Amino acid sequence: MLSKNLLKKLNKQVSLEFYSSNLYLQMSAWCDHKGLEGAARFLKAHAAEEMQHMQKIFDYIQDTGALAIIDAIEKPIAKFKDLKEVFEITYKHEKMITTQINELVDLSLAEKDFSTFNFLQWYVAEQHEEEKLFKSILDKIDIIGLEGRGLFMIDKEVGSIQLG
Ligand code: FEO
């Protein structure tokens, strides 16, 4: 059975994963609007992944016999300076999500809720991959740059990334 505190924090994580999905979908729309088809495709696929992250936690809460609650979801940012800013925001956002997951892990251990601790291990591994992925895109932007053909190359490169 989930403690009141852990349930509250897991429900908060449901909202955060929803927000991640909305943020990436909004970024995808901006990229598409700017003719950046590769980045738009990648971010749209990533938005769908975030919905899976949300659903997994939602289902886990329900499976414990507790009630999953969908809270109001914050409006995502919709306009960006350039593609570098888009990926700087994603990287920062993923680091924040990792912190939240780590806090959940910490709490589940403190409460000796080993079922939830075990459930969260998937998210620990996933966050490692997500941070690595977004950092690698930022590294490519730094190496290639967004000037001239650079933007075209980065967009193509990002669009070729296979998710999942
Ligand atoms: Fe659900 Fe990108 O973390």
PDB file of C-alpha atoms and ligand atoms in Angstrom:
ATOM      1  CA  MET A   1       0.000   0.000   0.000  1.00  0.00           C
ATOM      2  CA  LEU A   2       1.242   3.470  -0.861  1.00  0.00           C
ATOM      3  CA  SER A   3       1.758   5.967   1.951  1.00  0.00           C
ATOM      4  CA  LYS A   4      -0.086   9.262   1.672  1.00  0.00           C
ATOM      5  CA  ASN A   5       3.148  11.115   1.010  1.00  0.00           C
ATOM      6  CA  LEU A   6       4.373   8.717  -1.673  1.00  0.00           C
ATOM      7  CA  LEU A   7       0.965   8.750  -3.379  1.00  0.00           C
ATOM      8  CA  LYS A   8       1.028  12.554  -3.449  1.00  0.00           C
ATOM      9  CA  LYS A   9       4.498  12.583  -4.992  1.00  0.00           C
ATOM     10  CA  LEU A  10       3.669   9.858  -7.540  1.00  0.00           C
ATOM     11  CA  ASN A  11       0.576  11.811  -8.583  1.00  0.00           C
ATOM     12  CA  LYS A  12       2.783  14.892  -8.938  1.00  0.00           C
ATOM     13  CA  GLN A  13       5.071  12.850 -11.190  1.00  0.00           C
ATOM     14  CA  VAL A  14       2.049  11.947 -13.355  1.00  0.00           C
ATOM     15  CA  SER A  15       1.491  15.692 -13.895  1.00  0.00           C
ATOM     16  CA  LEU A  16       5.173  16.256 -14.626  1.00  0.00           C
ATOM     17  CA  GLU A  17       5.240  13.534 -17.277  1.00  0.00           C
ATOM     18  CA  PHE A  18       2.091  15.052 -18.819  1.00  0.00           C
ATOM     19  CA  TYR A  19       3.837  18.407 -18.822  1.00  0.00           C
ATOM     20  CA  SER A  20       6.945  16.870 -20.442  1.00  0.00           C
ATOM     21  CA  SER A  21       4.759  15.469 -23.201  1.00  0.00           C
ATOM     22  CA  ASN A  22       3.019  18.814 -23.770  1.00  0.00           C
ATOM     23  CA  LEU A  23       6.336  20.667 -23.721  1.00  0.00           C
ATOM     24  CA  TYR A  24       7.876  18.400 -26.347  1.00  0.00           C
ATOM     25  CA  LEU A  25       4.740  18.445 -28.493  1.00  0.00           C
ATOM     26  CA  GLN A  26       4.729  22.246 -28.364  1.00  0.00           C
ATOM     27  CA  MET A  27       8.430  22.303 -29.273  1.00  0.00           C
ATOM     28  CA  SER A  28       7.650  19.941 -32.140  1.00  0.00           C
ATOM     29  CA  ALA A  29       5.023  22.392 -33.428  1.00  0.00           C
ATOM     30  CA  TRP A  30       7.527  25.278 -33.246  1.00  0.00           C
ATOM     31  CA  CYS A  31      10.161  23.254 -35.141  1.00  0.00           C
ATOM     32  CA  ASP A  32       7.612  22.248 -37.784  1.00  0.00           C
ATOM     33  CA  HIS A  33       6.580  25.903 -38.121  1.00  0.00           C
ATOM     34  CA  LYS A  34      10.228  26.822 -38.736  1.00  0.00           C
ATOM     35  CA  GLY A  35      10.662  24.108 -41.378  1.00  0.00           C
ATOM     36  CA  LEU A  36      12.763  21.926 -39.074  1.00  0.00           C
ATOM     37  CA  GLU A  37      11.101  18.655 -39.998  1.00  0.00           C
ATOM     38  CA  GLY A  38      13.657  16.321 -38.424  1.00  0.00           C
ATOM     39  CA  ALA A  39      13.584  17.980 -35.009  1.00  0.00           C
ATOM     40  CA  ALA A  40       9.772  18.220 -35.222  1.00  0.00           C
ATOM     41  CA  ARG A  41       9.497  14.477 -35.885  1.00  0.00           C
ATOM     42  CA  PHE A  42      11.926  13.620 -33.083  1.00  0.00           C
ATOM     43  CA  LEU A  43      10.171  15.833 -30.525  1.00  0.00           C
ATOM     44  CA  LYS A  44       6.737  14.546 -31.484  1.00  0.00           C
ATOM     45  CA  ALA A  45       7.916  10.963 -31.001  1.00  0.00           C
ATOM     46  CA  HIS A  46       9.446  11.975 -27.686  1.00  0.00           C
ATOM     47  CA  ALA A  47       6.179  13.558 -26.598  1.00  0.00           C
ATOM     48  CA  ALA A  48       4.500  10.191 -27.200  1.00  0.00           C
ATOM     49  CA  GLU A  49       7.177   8.512 -25.048  1.00  0.00           C
ATOM     50  CA  GLU A  50       6.434  10.921 -22.220  1.00  0.00           C
ATOM     51  CA  MET A  51       2.780   9.917 -22.354  1.00  0.00           C
ATOM     52  CA  GLN A  52       3.911   6.324 -21.852  1.00  0.00           C
ATOM     53  CA  HIS A  53       5.970   7.441 -18.836  1.00  0.00           C
ATOM     54  CA  MET A  54       2.865   9.118 -17.460  1.00  0.00           C
ATOM     55  CA  GLN A  55       0.644   6.094 -18.109  1.00  0.00           C
ATOM     56  CA  LYS A  56       3.094   3.698 -16.436  1.00  0.00           C
ATOM     57  CA  ILE A  57       2.990   5.660 -13.158  1.00  0.00           C
ATOM     58  CA  PHE A  58      -0.760   6.185 -13.440  1.00  0.00           C
ATOM     59  CA  ASP A  59      -1.289   2.424 -13.818  1.00  0.00           C
ATOM     60  CA  TYR A  60       1.118   1.627 -10.983  1.00  0.00           C
ATOM     61  CA  ILE A  61      -0.799   3.892  -8.600  1.00  0.00           C
ATOM     62  CA  GLN A  62      -4.072   2.242  -9.580  1.00  0.00           C
ATOM     63  CA  ASP A  63      -2.549  -1.254  -9.270  1.00  0.00           C
ATOM     64  CA  THR A  64      -1.641  -0.547  -5.646  1.00  0.00           C
ATOM     65  CA  GLY A  65      -5.313   0.162  -4.956  1.00  0.00           C
ATOM     66  CA  ALA A  66      -4.756   3.909  -4.558  1.00  0.00           C
ATOM     67  CA  LEU A  67      -6.395   6.600  -6.679  1.00  0.00           C
ATOM     68  CA  ALA A  68      -4.423   8.287  -9.458  1.00  0.00           C
ATOM     69  CA  ILE A  69      -5.331  11.979  -9.723  1.00  0.00           C
ATOM     70  CA  ILE A  70      -4.768  14.130 -12.796  1.00  0.00           C
ATOM     71  CA  ASP A  71      -3.977  17.672 -11.705  1.00  0.00           C
ATOM     72  CA  ALA A  72      -3.937  20.893 -13.774  1.00  0.00           C
ATOM     73  CA  ILE A  73      -1.025  20.828 -16.190  1.00  0.00           C
ATOM     74  CA  GLU A  74       1.119  23.943 -16.538  1.00  0.00           C
ATOM     75  CA  LYS A  75       1.156  25.612 -19.956  1.00  0.00           C
ATOM     76  CA  PRO A  76       4.430  24.932 -21.794  1.00  0.00           C
ATOM     77  CA  ILE A  77       6.649  27.603 -23.343  1.00  0.00           C
ATOM     78  CA  ALA A  78       5.738  28.010 -27.049  1.00  0.00           C
ATOM     79  CA  LYS A  79       8.351  30.304 -28.604  1.00  0.00           C
ATOM     80  CA  PHE A  80      12.084  29.819 -28.781  1.00  0.00           C
ATOM     81  CA  LYS A  81      15.103  31.834 -29.903  1.00  0.00           C
ATOM     82  CA  ASP A  82      16.557  28.995 -31.951  1.00  0.00           C
ATOM     83  CA  LEU A  83      17.008  25.214 -32.019  1.00  0.00           C
ATOM     84  CA  LYS A  84      19.831  25.399 -29.494  1.00  0.00           C
ATOM     85  CA  GLU A  85      17.507  27.002 -26.974  1.00  0.00           C
ATOM     86  CA  VAL A  86      14.953  24.232 -27.591  1.00  0.00           C
ATOM     87  CA  PHE A  87      17.476  21.571 -26.673  1.00  0.00           C
ATOM     88  CA  GLU A  88      18.975  23.549 -23.798  1.00  0.00           C
ATOM     89  CA  ILE A  89      15.481  23.637 -22.308  1.00  0.00           C
ATOM     90  CA  THR A  90      14.908  19.897 -22.874  1.00  0.00           C
ATOM     91  CA  TYR A  91      18.235  19.044 -21.224  1.00  0.00           C
ATOM     92  CA  LYS A  92      17.529  21.273 -18.225  1.00  0.00           C
ATOM     93  CA  HIS A  93      14.013  19.852 -18.009  1.00  0.00           C
ATOM     94  CA  GLU A  94      15.251  16.248 -18.032  1.00  0.00           C
ATOM     95  CA  LYS A  95      17.752  17.030 -15.266  1.00  0.00           C
ATOM     96  CA  MET A  96      14.872  18.398 -13.193  1.00  0.00           C
ATOM     97  CA  ILE A  97      12.858  15.207 -13.866  1.00  0.00           C
ATOM     98  CA  THR A  98      15.845  13.098 -12.765  1.00  0.00           C
ATOM     99  CA  THR A  99      15.948  15.039  -9.491  1.00  0.00           C
ATOM    100  CA  GLN A 100      12.237  14.344  -8.957  1.00  0.00           C
ATOM    101  CA  ILE A 101      12.686  10.625  -9.681  1.00  0.00           C
ATOM    102  CA  ASN A 102      15.652  10.482  -7.302  1.00  0.00           C
ATOM    103  CA  GLU A 103      13.537  12.072  -4.580  1.00  0.00           C
ATOM    104  CA  LEU A 104      10.839   9.460  -5.166  1.00  0.00           C
ATOM    105  CA  VAL A 105      13.437   6.678  -4.915  1.00  0.00           C
ATOM    106  CA  ASP A 106      14.807   8.217  -1.745  1.00  0.00           C
ATOM    107  CA  LEU A 107      11.343   8.400  -0.181  1.00  0.00           C
ATOM    108  CA  SER A 108      10.401   4.837  -1.159  1.00  0.00           C
ATOM    109  CA  LEU A 109      13.591   3.566   0.504  1.00  0.00           C
ATOM    110  CA  ALA A 110      13.059   5.667   3.612  1.00  0.00           C
ATOM    111  CA  GLU A 111       9.543   4.219   3.887  1.00  0.00           C
ATOM    112  CA  LYS A 112      10.775   0.683   3.111  1.00  0.00           C
ATOM    113  CA  ASP A 113       8.302   0.532   0.224  1.00  0.00           C
ATOM    114  CA  PHE A 114      10.388  -1.919  -1.810  1.00  0.00           C
ATOM    115  CA  SER A 115       7.685  -2.499  -4.409  1.00  0.00           C
ATOM    116  CA  THR A 116       7.687   1.187  -5.339  1.00  0.00           C
ATOM    117  CA  PHE A 117      11.472   1.282  -5.067  1.00  0.00           C
ATOM    118  CA  ASN A 118      11.624  -1.586  -7.569  1.00  0.00           C
ATOM    119  CA  PHE A 119       9.057   0.069  -9.852  1.00  0.00           C
ATOM    120  CA  LEU A 120      11.084   3.285  -9.915  1.00  0.00           C
ATOM    121  CA  GLN A 121      14.272   1.575 -11.090  1.00  0.00           C
ATOM    122  CA  TRP A 122      12.938   1.671 -14.656  1.00  0.00           C
ATOM    123  CA  TYR A 123      12.714   5.469 -14.382  1.00  0.00           C
ATOM    124  CA  VAL A 124      16.223   5.728 -12.955  1.00  0.00           C
ATOM    125  CA  ALA A 125      17.610   3.913 -16.007  1.00  0.00           C
ATOM    126  CA  GLU A 126      15.348   5.853 -18.383  1.00  0.00           C
ATOM    127  CA  GLN A 127      16.457   9.226 -16.996  1.00  0.00           C
ATOM    128  CA  HIS A 128      20.078   8.243 -17.487  1.00  0.00           C
ATOM    129  CA  GLU A 129      19.318   7.573 -21.161  1.00  0.00           C
ATOM    130  CA  GLU A 130      17.261  10.745 -21.582  1.00  0.00           C
ATOM    131  CA  GLU A 131      19.945  13.020 -20.161  1.00  0.00           C
ATOM    132  CA  LYS A 132      22.560  11.300 -22.326  1.00  0.00           C
ATOM    133  CA  LEU A 133      20.389  11.722 -25.429  1.00  0.00           C
ATOM    134  CA  PHE A 134      19.672  15.429 -24.983  1.00  0.00           C
ATOM    135  CA  LYS A 135      23.278  16.165 -23.991  1.00  0.00           C
ATOM    136  CA  SER A 136      24.478  14.443 -27.174  1.00  0.00           C
ATOM    137  CA  ILE A 137      22.193  16.652 -29.297  1.00  0.00           C
ATOM    138  CA  LEU A 138      23.535  19.776 -27.577  1.00  0.00           C
ATOM    139  CA  ASP A 139      27.098  18.545 -28.157  1.00  0.00           C
ATOM    140  CA  LYS A 140      26.341  18.127 -31.877  1.00  0.00           C
ATOM    141  CA  ILE A 141      24.906  21.649 -32.035  1.00  0.00           C
ATOM    142  CA  ASP A 142      28.071  22.976 -30.379  1.00  0.00           C
ATOM    143  CA  ILE A 143      30.347  21.106 -32.795  1.00  0.00           C
ATOM    144  CA  ILE A 144      28.457  21.723 -36.044  1.00  0.00           C
ATOM    145  CA  GLY A 145      26.843  25.071 -35.205  1.00  0.00           C
ATOM    146  CA  LEU A 146      23.546  26.428 -36.515  1.00  0.00           C
ATOM    147  CA  GLU A 147      24.979  28.753 -39.150  1.00  0.00           C
ATOM    148  CA  GLY A 148      24.415  28.156 -42.875  1.00  0.00           C
ATOM    149  CA  ARG A 149      24.154  24.443 -43.621  1.00  0.00           C
ATOM    150  CA  GLY A 150      24.730  23.614 -39.957  1.00  0.00           C
ATOM    151  CA  LEU A 151      21.061  23.994 -39.110  1.00  0.00           C
ATOM    152  CA  PHE A 152      20.067  21.703 -41.997  1.00  0.00           C
ATOM    153  CA  MET A 153      22.599  19.088 -40.886  1.00  0.00           C
ATOM    154  CA  ILE A 154      21.548  19.194 -37.248  1.00  0.00           C
ATOM    155  CA  ASP A 155      17.890  18.914 -38.200  1.00  0.00           C
ATOM    156  CA  LYS A 156      18.648  15.878 -40.373  1.00  0.00           C
ATOM    157  CA  GLU A 157      20.759  14.316 -37.643  1.00  0.00           C
ATOM    158  CA  VAL A 158      18.127  14.809 -34.931  1.00  0.00           C
ATOM    159  CA  GLY A 159      15.427  13.500 -37.253  1.00  0.00           C
ATOM    160  CA  SER A 160      17.369  10.276 -37.745  1.00  0.00           C
ATOM    161  CA  ILE A 161      17.526   9.439 -34.020  1.00  0.00           C
ATOM    162  CA  GLN A 162      15.567   6.296 -33.278  1.00  0.00           C
ATOM    163  CA  LEU A 163      13.644   6.346 -30.010  1.00  0.00           C
ATOM    164  CA  GLY A 164      12.749   3.471 -27.728  1.00  0.00           C
TER     165      GLY A 164
HETATM  166 FE1  FEO B   1       9.653  11.132 -18.705  1.00  0.00          FE
HETATM  167 FE2  FEO B   1      11.823  12.576 -20.434  1.00  0.00          FE
HETATM  168  O1  FEO B   1      11.283  11.868 -18.801  1.00  0.00           O
END
